[in-house]
mmCIF file of C-alpha atoms in Angstrom:
data_model
loop_
_atom_site.group_PDB
_atom_site.id
_atom_site.type_symbol
_atom_site.label_atom_id
_atom_site.label_comp_id
_atom_site.label_asym_id
_atom_site.label_seq_id
_atom_site.Cartn_x
_atom_site.Cartn_y
_atom_site.Cartn_z
ATOM 1 C CA GLU O 6 124.795 110.241 122.517
ATOM 2 C CA GLY O 7 122.928 113.172 120.618
ATOM 3 C CA ALA O 8 125.971 114.215 119.031
ATOM 4 C CA VAL O 9 126.702 110.871 117.219
ATOM 5 C CA LEU O 10 123.301 110.807 116.060
ATOM 6 C CA ALA O 11 123.611 114.284 114.969
ATOM 7 C CA ALA O 12 126.705 113.951 113.098
ATOM 8 C CA TRP O 13 125.558 110.312 111.224
ATOM 9 C CA ARG O 14 124.983 110.695 107.507
ATOM 10 C CA PHE O 15 124.443 108.476 104.592
ATOM 11 C CA GLU O 16 126.361 109.363 101.545
ATOM 12 C CA GLU O 17 127.680 106.012 100.442
ATOM 13 C CA LEU O 18 125.738 106.469 97.550
ATOM 14 C CA LYS O 19 126.941 109.301 96.254
ATOM 15 C CA ALA O 20 129.969 110.339 94.347
ATOM 16 C CA PRO O 21 132.842 111.729 96.425
ATOM 17 C CA ALA O 22 132.966 115.151 97.080
ATOM 18 C CA GLU O 23 135.271 117.649 95.102
ATOM 19 C CA PRO O 24 138.476 118.295 96.675
ATOM 20 C CA GLY O 25 138.237 121.524 99.316
ATOM 21 C CA LYS O 26 134.252 120.992 98.823
ATOM 22 C CA GLU O 27 134.107 118.079 101.825
ATOM 23 C CA LYS O 28 131.370 118.637 104.730
ATOM 24 C CA PRO O 29 133.193 119.264 107.718
ATOM 25 C CA ARG O 30 133.259 116.239 109.894
ATOM 26 C CA VAL O 31 133.428 116.220 113.891
ATOM 27 C CA GLN O 32 136.745 115.189 114.812
ATOM 28 C CA ALA O 33 136.406 115.248 118.716
ATOM 29 C CA LEU O 34 133.856 116.128 121.389
ATOM 30 C CA GLU O 35 135.216 117.485 124.910
ATOM 31 C CA LEU O 36 133.036 117.534 128.184
ATOM 32 C CA ILE O 37 133.423 119.321 131.054
ATOM 33 C CA VAL O 38 132.110 117.958 134.260
ATOM 34 C CA PRO O 39 132.234 118.521 138.009
ATOM 35 C CA GLY O 40 134.896 116.598 139.651
ATOM 36 C CA GLY O 41 134.398 113.542 141.558
ATOM 37 C CA THR O 42 131.817 112.331 138.999
ATOM 38 C CA ARG O 43 134.011 110.701 136.073
ATOM 39 C CA GLY O 44 133.396 107.122 136.872
ATOM 40 C CA GLN O 45 129.697 107.369 136.786
ATOM 41 C CA LEU O 46 130.353 109.301 133.403
ATOM 42 C CA ASN O 47 132.223 107.125 131.628
ATOM 43 C CA ARG O 48 129.782 104.592 132.199
ATOM 44 C CA GLU O 49 127.160 106.951 130.655
ATOM 45 C CA VAL O 50 129.469 107.791 127.953
ATOM 46 C CA ARG O 51 130.184 104.081 127.259
ATOM 47 C CA ASP O 52 126.408 103.458 127.205
ATOM 48 C CA GLY O 53 125.657 106.981 125.108
ATOM 49 C CA LEU O 54 127.822 105.794 122.614
ATOM 50 C CA ALA O 55 126.860 102.636 122.408
ATOM 51 C CA ALA O 56 123.297 103.236 121.980
ATOM 52 C CA ALA O 57 124.206 105.791 118.918
ATOM 53 C CA ARG O 58 125.963 103.792 117.416
ATOM 54 C CA GLY O 59 123.544 100.848 117.410
ATOM 55 C CA ALA O 60 121.192 103.682 116.198
ATOM 56 C CA ASN O 61 123.790 104.971 113.320
ATOM 57 C CA LEU O 62 124.030 101.038 112.501
ATOM 58 C CA ALA O 63 120.145 101.020 111.895
ATOM 59 C CA ARG O 64 120.208 104.018 110.012
ATOM 60 C CA THR O 65 122.908 102.967 107.487
ATOM 61 C CA LEU O 66 120.992 99.620 107.365
ATOM 62 C CA GLN O 67 117.467 101.620 106.733
ATOM 63 C CA SER O 68 119.226 103.693 103.867
ATOM 64 C CA ARG O 69 120.235 101.442 101.744
ATOM 65 C CA PRO O 70 117.487 100.717 98.621
ATOM 66 C CA GLY O 71 116.502 97.412 97.947
ATOM 67 C CA ASN O 72 118.885 96.752 95.323
ATOM 68 C CA VAL O 73 121.345 96.749 97.625
ATOM 69 C CA ALA O 74 119.515 95.840 100.854
ATOM 70 C CA THR O 75 118.273 92.120 100.215
ATOM 71 C CA PRO O 76 117.639 89.323 102.905
ATOM 72 C CA THR O 77 121.236 87.988 101.885
ATOM 73 C CA HIS O 78 122.904 91.976 102.385
ATOM 74 C CA LEU O 79 121.155 92.107 105.708
ATOM 75 C CA ALA O 80 121.826 88.734 106.943
ATOM 76 C CA GLU O 81 125.887 89.698 105.622
ATOM 77 C CA GLN O 82 125.710 92.717 107.450
ATOM 78 C CA ALA O 83 124.511 91.375 110.486
ATOM 79 C CA ARG O 84 126.784 88.724 110.706
ATOM 80 C CA GLU O 85 129.456 91.303 110.005
ATOM 81 C CA MET O 86 128.720 93.383 113.054
ATOM 82 C CA ALA O 87 128.042 90.139 115.094
ATOM 83 C CA GLU O 88 131.953 89.207 114.795
ATOM 84 C CA ALA O 89 133.130 92.423 115.192
ATOM 85 C CA ALA O 90 130.774 92.462 118.442
ATOM 86 C CA GLY O 91 131.358 89.330 119.740
ATOM 87 C CA LEU O 92 128.533 87.937 119.176
ATOM 88 C CA GLU O 93 127.100 84.337 118.589
ATOM 89 C CA ILE O 94 125.430 84.211 115.037
ATOM 90 C CA GLU O 95 123.102 81.911 113.081
ATOM 91 C CA ILE O 96 121.499 82.352 109.643
ATOM 92 C CA PHE O 97 119.155 80.087 108.178
ATOM 93 C CA ASP O 98 118.776 79.993 104.387
ATOM 94 C CA ARG O 99 115.894 79.049 102.319
ATOM 95 C CA ALA O 100 116.536 75.222 102.670
ATOM 96 C CA ALA O 101 116.936 75.457 106.119
ATOM 97 C CA LEU O 102 113.874 77.622 106.628
ATOM 98 C CA GLU O 103 111.840 74.612 104.452
ATOM 99 C CA GLU O 104 113.462 72.199 106.767
ATOM 100 C CA LEU O 105 112.077 73.945 109.931
ATOM 101 C CA GLY O 106 108.779 74.378 108.545
ATOM 102 C CA MET O 107 108.640 78.204 108.525
ATOM 103 C CA HIS O 108 105.860 78.043 105.815
ATOM 104 C CA ALA O 109 104.520 81.337 106.562
ATOM 105 C CA LEU O 110 108.111 83.247 105.995
ATOM 106 C CA LEU O 111 108.593 80.966 102.770
ATOM 107 C CA SER O 112 105.028 81.868 101.783
ATOM 108 C CA VAL O 113 106.272 85.917 101.363
ATOM 109 C CA SER O 114 109.214 85.367 99.803
ATOM 110 C CA ARG O 115 107.705 83.127 96.964
ATOM 111 C CA GLY O 116 106.931 85.719 94.267
ATOM 112 C CA SER O 117 110.687 87.247 94.679
ATOM 113 C CA VAL O 118 113.797 85.691 93.292
ATOM 114 C CA GLU O 119 115.599 86.935 96.387
ATOM 115 C CA GLU O 120 115.721 83.955 98.806
ATOM 116 C CA PRO O 121 114.598 84.439 102.354
ATOM 117 C CA ARG O 122 116.552 84.528 105.598
ATOM 118 C CA LEU O 123 116.121 83.955 109.312
ATOM 119 C CA ILE O 124 118.911 85.934 111.266
ATOM 120 C CA VAL O 125 119.634 84.575 114.832
ATOM 121 C CA MET O 126 121.927 86.932 117.182
ATOM 122 C CA ARG O 127 122.932 85.734 120.787
ATOM 123 C CA HIS O 128 124.992 87.553 123.364
ATOM 124 C CA ASN O 129 125.505 85.874 126.184
ATOM 125 C CA GLY O 130 126.063 88.680 129.272
ATOM 126 C CA GLY O 131 124.083 86.581 131.800
ATOM 127 C CA ARG O 132 124.443 83.194 133.702
ATOM 128 C CA ALA O 133 123.871 80.260 131.886
ATOM 129 C CA ALA O 134 120.984 79.587 133.431
ATOM 130 C CA ASP O 135 118.948 82.702 132.799
ATOM 131 C CA PRO O 136 116.169 83.094 130.662
ATOM 132 C CA PRO O 137 116.839 85.533 127.410
ATOM 133 C CA LEU O 138 115.200 88.598 126.556
ATOM 134 C CA ILE O 139 114.372 88.184 123.091
ATOM 135 C CA LEU O 140 114.100 91.172 120.149
ATOM 136 C CA VAL O 141 112.515 90.340 117.305
ATOM 137 C CA GLY O 142 112.372 92.839 114.178
ATOM 138 C CA LYS O 143 110.600 92.472 110.995
ATOM 139 C CA GLY O 144 113.233 92.467 108.038
ATOM 140 C CA LEU O 145 110.967 93.036 105.277
ATOM 141 C CA THR O 146 113.928 94.716 102.555
ATOM 142 C CA PHE O 147 111.035 95.496 99.924
ATOM 143 C CA ASP O 148 107.520 95.292 100.379
ATOM 144 C CA ALA O 149 105.395 96.100 96.603
ATOM 145 C CA GLY O 150 102.453 94.421 98.409
ATOM 146 C CA GLY O 151 102.884 91.382 96.737
ATOM 147 C CA ILE O 152 99.482 90.141 94.159
ATOM 148 C CA SER O 153 97.573 92.940 96.630
ATOM 149 C CA ILE O 154 100.149 95.268 95.153
ATOM 150 C CA LYS O 155 100.838 98.809 97.090
ATOM 151 C CA PRO O 156 99.947 101.886 94.646
ATOM 152 C CA ALA O 157 103.213 103.735 92.879
ATOM 153 C CA ALA O 158 103.121 106.940 94.671
ATOM 154 C CA GLY O 159 105.442 106.638 97.657
ATOM 155 C CA MET O 160 106.751 102.984 96.952
ATOM 156 C CA GLU O 161 110.216 103.654 97.087
ATOM 157 C CA ASP O 162 109.592 104.413 100.963
ATOM 158 C CA MET O 163 108.792 100.394 101.309
ATOM 159 C CA LYS O 164 112.818 99.947 101.250
ATOM 160 C CA TYR O 165 112.119 100.833 104.978
ATOM 161 C CA ASP O 166 110.113 98.145 105.674
ATOM 162 C CA MET O 167 112.957 96.280 107.211
ATOM 163 C CA SER O 168 113.209 99.304 109.874
ATOM 164 C CA GLY O 169 112.188 96.701 112.790
ATOM 165 C CA GLY O 170 114.880 94.386 111.962
ATOM 166 C CA ALA O 171 117.632 96.982 111.406
ATOM 167 C CA ALA O 172 116.548 98.375 115.107
ATOM 168 C CA VAL O 173 117.246 94.666 116.562
ATOM 169 C CA ILE O 174 120.783 94.327 114.661
ATOM 170 C CA GLY O 175 121.411 98.036 115.908
ATOM 171 C CA ALA O 176 120.570 97.035 119.458
ATOM 172 C CA MET O 177 122.020 93.594 119.823
ATOM 173 C CA GLN O 178 125.488 95.935 118.444
ATOM 174 C CA ALA O 179 124.432 98.493 121.574
ATOM 175 C CA ILE O 180 123.833 95.056 124.131
ATOM 176 C CA ALA O 181 127.619 93.890 123.241
ATOM 177 C CA GLU O 182 128.968 96.825 122.839
ATOM 178 C CA ALA O 183 127.969 98.156 126.609
ATOM 179 C CA LYS O 184 128.799 94.709 128.019
ATOM 180 C CA VAL O 185 125.338 94.268 129.202
ATOM 181 C CA ARG O 186 124.943 91.516 131.687
ATOM 182 C CA ALA O 187 121.967 89.501 130.412
ATOM 183 C CA ASN O 188 121.298 86.845 127.862
ATOM 184 C CA VAL O 189 119.942 88.689 124.797
ATOM 185 C CA ILE O 190 118.716 87.030 121.430
ATOM 186 C CA GLY O 191 117.899 89.362 118.598
ATOM 187 C CA ILE O 192 115.879 87.455 115.599
ATOM 188 C CA VAL O 193 115.065 89.367 112.376
ATOM 189 C CA PRO O 194 112.923 87.043 109.843
ATOM 190 C CA SER O 195 113.931 88.791 106.185
ATOM 191 C CA SER O 196 112.131 88.683 102.849
ATOM 192 C CA GLU O 197 110.882 90.625 100.030
ATOM 193 C CA ASN O 198 107.060 91.068 99.291
ATOM 194 C CA LEU O 199 106.524 90.876 95.188
ATOM 195 C CA PRO O 200 104.470 90.270 92.707
ATOM 196 C CA SER O 201 104.867 87.263 90.149
ATOM 197 C CA GLY O 202 103.551 84.334 88.801
ATOM 198 C CA SER O 203 104.971 82.364 91.517
ATOM 199 C CA ALA O 204 103.643 84.848 94.683
ATOM 200 C CA THR O 205 101.005 83.874 97.296
ATOM 201 C CA LYS O 206 97.382 84.885 96.177
ATOM 202 C CA PRO O 207 95.029 86.356 98.206
ATOM 203 C CA GLY O 208 92.670 83.422 99.488
ATOM 204 C CA ASP O 209 95.157 81.024 99.923
ATOM 205 C CA VAL O 210 95.860 79.150 102.696
ATOM 206 C CA ILE O 211 98.962 78.507 104.137
ATOM 207 C CA GLY O 212 101.009 77.266 107.063
ATOM 208 C CA SER O 213 103.401 78.109 109.926
ATOM 209 C CA TYR O 214 106.036 77.385 112.197
ATOM 210 C CA GLY O 215 103.689 77.632 115.156
ATOM 211 C CA GLY O 216 101.174 74.839 113.421
ATOM 212 C CA LYS O 217 98.221 77.143 112.535
ATOM 213 C CA SER O 218 96.546 77.473 109.239
ATOM 214 C CA ILE O 219 96.257 81.210 108.125
ATOM 215 C CA GLU O 220 94.130 82.458 105.257
ATOM 216 C CA VAL O 221 95.834 84.947 103.319
ATOM 217 C CA ILE O 222 93.005 87.723 102.747
ATOM 218 C CA ASN O 223 95.493 90.494 101.671
ATOM 219 C CA THR O 224 98.977 89.716 100.424
ATOM 220 C CA ASP O 225 100.221 93.249 101.748
ATOM 221 C CA ALA O 226 99.806 92.439 105.194
ATOM 222 C CA GLU O 227 102.755 90.222 105.149
ATOM 223 C CA GLY O 228 104.846 91.182 108.275
ATOM 224 C CA ARG O 229 102.792 89.795 110.459
ATOM 225 C CA LEU O 230 103.451 86.465 108.355
ATOM 226 C CA ILE O 231 107.040 86.291 109.005
ATOM 227 C CA LEU O 232 106.897 88.090 112.465
ATOM 228 C CA ALA O 233 104.907 84.788 113.323
ATOM 229 C CA ASP O 234 107.330 82.241 112.459
ATOM 230 C CA ALA O 235 109.623 84.163 113.730
ATOM 231 C CA LEU O 236 108.076 84.360 117.066
ATOM 232 C CA ALA O 237 106.730 80.892 117.352
ATOM 233 C CA TYR O 238 110.235 80.298 116.986
ATOM 234 C CA ALA O 239 111.163 82.593 120.164
ATOM 235 C CA VAL O 240 109.191 80.865 122.543
ATOM 236 C CA GLU O 241 111.095 77.478 121.811
ATOM 237 C CA GLN O 242 114.200 79.346 123.518
ATOM 238 C CA GLU O 243 112.252 79.405 126.817
ATOM 239 C CA PRO O 244 112.534 83.537 127.313
ATOM 240 C CA ALA O 245 111.994 85.710 130.096
ATOM 241 C CA ALA O 246 110.131 87.969 127.644
ATOM 242 C CA ILE O 247 109.775 88.964 124.079
ATOM 243 C CA VAL O 248 109.609 92.366 122.401
ATOM 244 C CA ASP O 249 109.019 92.543 119.033
ATOM 245 C CA CYS O 250 109.172 95.630 116.421
ATOM 246 C CA ALA O 251 107.727 96.329 113.041
ATOM 247 C CA THR O 252 106.589 98.918 110.721
ATOM 248 C CA LEU O 253 103.352 96.866 110.594
ATOM 249 C CA THR O 254 100.295 99.098 110.035
ATOM 250 C CA GLY O 255 99.353 102.223 107.801
ATOM 251 C CA ALA O 256 96.535 102.482 110.879
ATOM 252 C CA VAL O 257 99.121 103.506 113.360
ATOM 253 C CA VAL O 258 100.275 106.603 111.520
ATOM 254 C CA ILE O 259 96.192 107.214 111.569
ATOM 255 C CA ALA O 260 95.784 106.695 115.229
ATOM 256 C CA LEU O 261 98.897 108.299 116.553
ATOM 257 C CA GLY O 262 101.015 110.301 113.548
ATOM 258 C CA HIS O 263 104.708 110.565 113.611
ATOM 259 C CA GLN O 264 104.895 111.586 117.654
ATOM 260 C CA ALA O 265 104.762 108.089 118.945
ATOM 261 C CA ALA O 266 104.782 104.242 118.042
ATOM 262 C CA ALA O 267 102.291 102.290 119.348
ATOM 263 C CA VAL O 268 102.829 99.437 121.970
ATOM 264 C CA LEU O 269 100.464 96.465 122.859
ATOM 265 C CA GLY O 270 101.074 93.834 124.826
ATOM 266 C CA SER O 271 99.713 90.614 127.160
ATOM 267 C CA ASP O 272 101.706 91.808 130.204
ATOM 268 C CA ASP O 273 101.145 94.956 131.738
ATOM 269 C CA ARG O 274 104.705 95.109 133.648
ATOM 270 C CA LEU O 275 106.494 94.959 130.384
ATOM 271 C CA VAL O 276 104.546 97.457 128.893
ATOM 272 C CA SER O 277 104.820 99.514 131.836
ATOM 273 C CA GLU O 278 108.701 99.041 131.270
ATOM 274 C CA LEU O 279 108.490 99.796 127.695
ATOM 275 C CA GLU O 280 106.529 102.822 128.222
ATOM 276 C CA LYS O 281 109.231 103.962 131.055
ATOM 277 C CA ALA O 282 112.223 103.185 128.442
ATOM 278 C CA GLY O 283 110.814 104.959 125.541
ATOM 279 C CA ALA O 284 110.324 108.024 127.427
ATOM 280 C CA ARG O 285 114.022 107.874 129.028
ATOM 281 C CA SER O 286 115.399 107.183 125.376
ATOM 282 C CA GLY O 287 112.962 110.043 123.586
ATOM 283 C CA GLU O 288 111.636 107.247 121.490
ATOM 284 C CA ARG O 289 108.303 107.418 122.915
ATOM 285 C CA VAL O 290 105.688 105.147 122.734
ATOM 286 C CA TRP O 291 101.599 104.676 123.527
ATOM 287 C CA ARG O 292 99.358 101.894 124.584
ATOM 288 C CA LEU O 293 96.376 100.384 122.223
ATOM 289 C CA PRO O 294 94.138 98.105 124.170
ATOM 290 C CA LEU O 295 94.102 94.142 123.636
ATOM 291 C CA TYR O 296 90.617 93.384 124.155
ATOM 292 C CA PRO O 297 89.802 89.956 123.509
ATOM 293 C CA GLU O 298 86.823 90.941 121.519
ATOM 294 C CA TYR O 299 88.923 91.982 118.744
ATOM 295 C CA ARG O 300 89.841 88.378 117.992
ATOM 296 C CA LYS O 301 86.702 87.812 116.298
ATOM 297 C CA GLN O 302 87.865 89.858 113.523
ATOM 298 C CA LEU O 303 90.685 87.236 112.603
ATOM 299 C CA ASP O 304 87.996 84.444 112.513
ATOM 300 C CA SER O 305 88.419 82.753 108.893
ATOM 301 C CA ASP O 306 85.715 79.930 107.735
ATOM 302 C CA VAL O 307 88.444 77.848 106.313
ATOM 303 C CA ALA O 308 91.362 78.141 108.410
ATOM 304 C CA ASP O 309 92.751 78.896 111.734
ATOM 305 C CA LEU O 310 92.863 82.537 111.352
ATOM 306 C CA LYS O 311 93.235 85.142 108.714
ATOM 307 C CA ASN O 312 95.922 87.796 108.222
ATOM 308 C CA VAL O 313 93.544 90.747 108.350
ATOM 309 C CA GLY O 314 90.823 91.750 110.417
ATOM 310 C CA GLY O 315 89.036 94.529 108.404
ATOM 311 C CA ARG O 316 89.213 98.244 108.600
ATOM 312 C CA PRO O 317 88.577 98.848 112.263
ATOM 313 C CA ALA O 318 91.471 98.629 114.433
ATOM 314 C CA GLY O 319 93.803 97.876 112.007
ATOM 315 C CA THR O 320 96.976 98.328 114.518
ATOM 316 C CA ILE O 321 95.179 96.050 116.993
ATOM 317 C CA THR O 322 94.011 93.578 114.965
ATOM 318 C CA ALA O 323 97.489 92.933 113.339
ATOM 319 C CA ALA O 324 99.184 92.580 117.220
ATOM 320 C CA MET O 325 95.946 90.515 117.696
ATOM 321 C CA PHE O 326 96.993 87.973 114.635
ATOM 322 C CA LEU O 327 100.876 88.174 116.562
ATOM 323 C CA LYS O 328 99.506 87.222 119.595
ATOM 324 C CA GLU O 329 98.228 83.954 118.617
ATOM 325 C CA PHE O 330 101.750 82.959 118.021
ATOM 326 C CA VAL O 331 103.465 83.903 121.856
ATOM 327 C CA GLY O 332 101.564 81.526 123.686
ATOM 328 C CA ASP O 333 102.149 82.476 127.792
ATOM 329 C CA VAL O 334 105.201 83.874 127.492
ATOM 330 C CA PRO O 335 104.856 87.697 128.080
ATOM 331 C CA TRP O 336 105.355 89.703 124.939
ATOM 332 C CA ALA O 337 105.250 93.372 123.808
ATOM 333 C CA HIS O 338 104.650 94.422 120.328
ATOM 334 C CA LEU O 339 105.970 98.181 118.861
ATOM 335 C CA ASP O 340 104.187 99.274 115.662
ATOM 336 C CA ILE O 341 106.733 101.849 114.242
ATOM 337 C CA ALA O 342 105.294 102.850 111.192
ATOM 338 C CA GLY O 343 104.703 106.284 111.788
ATOM 339 C CA THR O 344 108.556 106.705 113.663
ATOM 340 C CA ALA O 345 110.985 104.620 112.035
ATOM 341 C CA TYR O 346 111.294 107.208 109.075
ATOM 342 C CA GLY O 347 110.351 110.667 108.369
ATOM 343 C CA ASP O 348 111.452 114.044 107.991
ATOM 344 C CA GLY O 349 113.782 113.850 111.237
ATOM 345 C CA ALA O 350 112.221 116.753 113.222
ATOM 346 C CA LEU O 351 114.543 116.937 116.511
ATOM 347 C CA PRO O 352 117.873 118.247 116.019
ATOM 348 C CA TYR O 353 119.940 115.554 115.980
ATOM 349 C CA GLN O 354 117.575 113.779 113.615
ATOM 350 C CA ARG O 355 118.163 113.583 109.438
ATOM 351 C CA LYS O 356 115.214 113.070 106.951
ATOM 352 C CA GLY O 357 114.964 109.238 105.993
ATOM 353 C CA ALA O 358 116.171 106.698 108.441
ATOM 354 C CA LEU O 359 115.328 107.389 112.210
ATOM 355 C CA GLY O 360 116.653 104.302 114.056
ATOM 356 C CA VAL O 361 113.682 103.875 116.114
ATOM 357 C CA PRO O 362 113.507 101.979 118.035
ATOM 358 C CA THR O 363 116.791 100.829 118.616
ATOM 359 C CA ARG O 364 117.900 103.019 121.769
ATOM 360 C CA LEU O 365 114.623 102.320 123.428
ATOM 361 C CA LEU O 366 114.838 98.451 122.959
ATOM 362 C CA PHE O 367 118.898 99.090 124.249
ATOM 363 C CA GLU O 368 117.470 101.119 127.058
ATOM 364 C CA TRP O 369 114.816 98.514 127.971
ATOM 365 C CA VAL O 370 117.654 95.525 128.074
ATOM 366 C CA ARG O 371 119.656 97.381 130.020
ATOM 367 C CA THR O 372 117.217 98.747 132.601
ATOM 368 C CA ARG O 373 116.014 95.233 132.930
ATOM 369 C CA ALA O 374 119.492 93.650 133.587
ATOM 370 C CA ALA O 375 120.585 96.070 136.223
#
């Protein structure tokens, strides 16, 4: 797993190296192990390769710039992966989203000429009657903040705002490759968030697939809007559990830096499973609370709730917003804004896209299915 992760490079946008100046590539890896362990080793190698290849797919998708990795491109890449891996896939375009009533996702996309997409991938590895595990990933392919525009400095990194979606696509590939015996659904809402004359404005009140009205205080808090519709759709699939992941808040970087993602959730068992999966995969998480008192920060005078809760506890109030759309289903949220991309401090990482939390998601599903 570590070797495959370390061998990954993103060079597809560079001119080919001159003859004789190509960087060396690892062609083979030989493992020497004690006798009598080959069966177990083969299983572990299979799963390790699946996890690493899934993470590398996520890293490649993350690394492509916004003029390449549009929502349409992300959907096409997911379809290509799904067809190769034997997954079922359904992709909803703007017309289909309008028919469904996914008003929150559509509202985020209004400022862009690029159409939004909802990507739904299915791995049918369990019994037909088994409720699915659902992975939801934010696929914001470029986030300028909308009318609440971001500062120019560092905005180029906002191509990474689809890291949660990339991780879910990578995890679904890994799950299929490892032939995990569980029913798993991967859902990726995808959009751009740009300012224009047609963009959603601060103060607008929008609808949502879950039926709740939302006062948009800040258009740069858009990830929770597209996730709200995806989560409400996920609930309709009658899952055993839902885990979402997103580069959702800058506040999580203030709280945890770049060493761990935040995990918040409605179900103690599920959160504990994710903590253990994070420790085993090396993609660590740290739990933050969801005390009911935080919900008050989302109260709106004109709608069912507003999309930001002010400066205090920003990561928590963002998760409280998502919690409004999952009903009673066991649910957990991973805020990966500090861990999805960075300088690559570990030997198997490189600067830029890190693929987090692809391997955590795969490990959680694999363990849950065992």
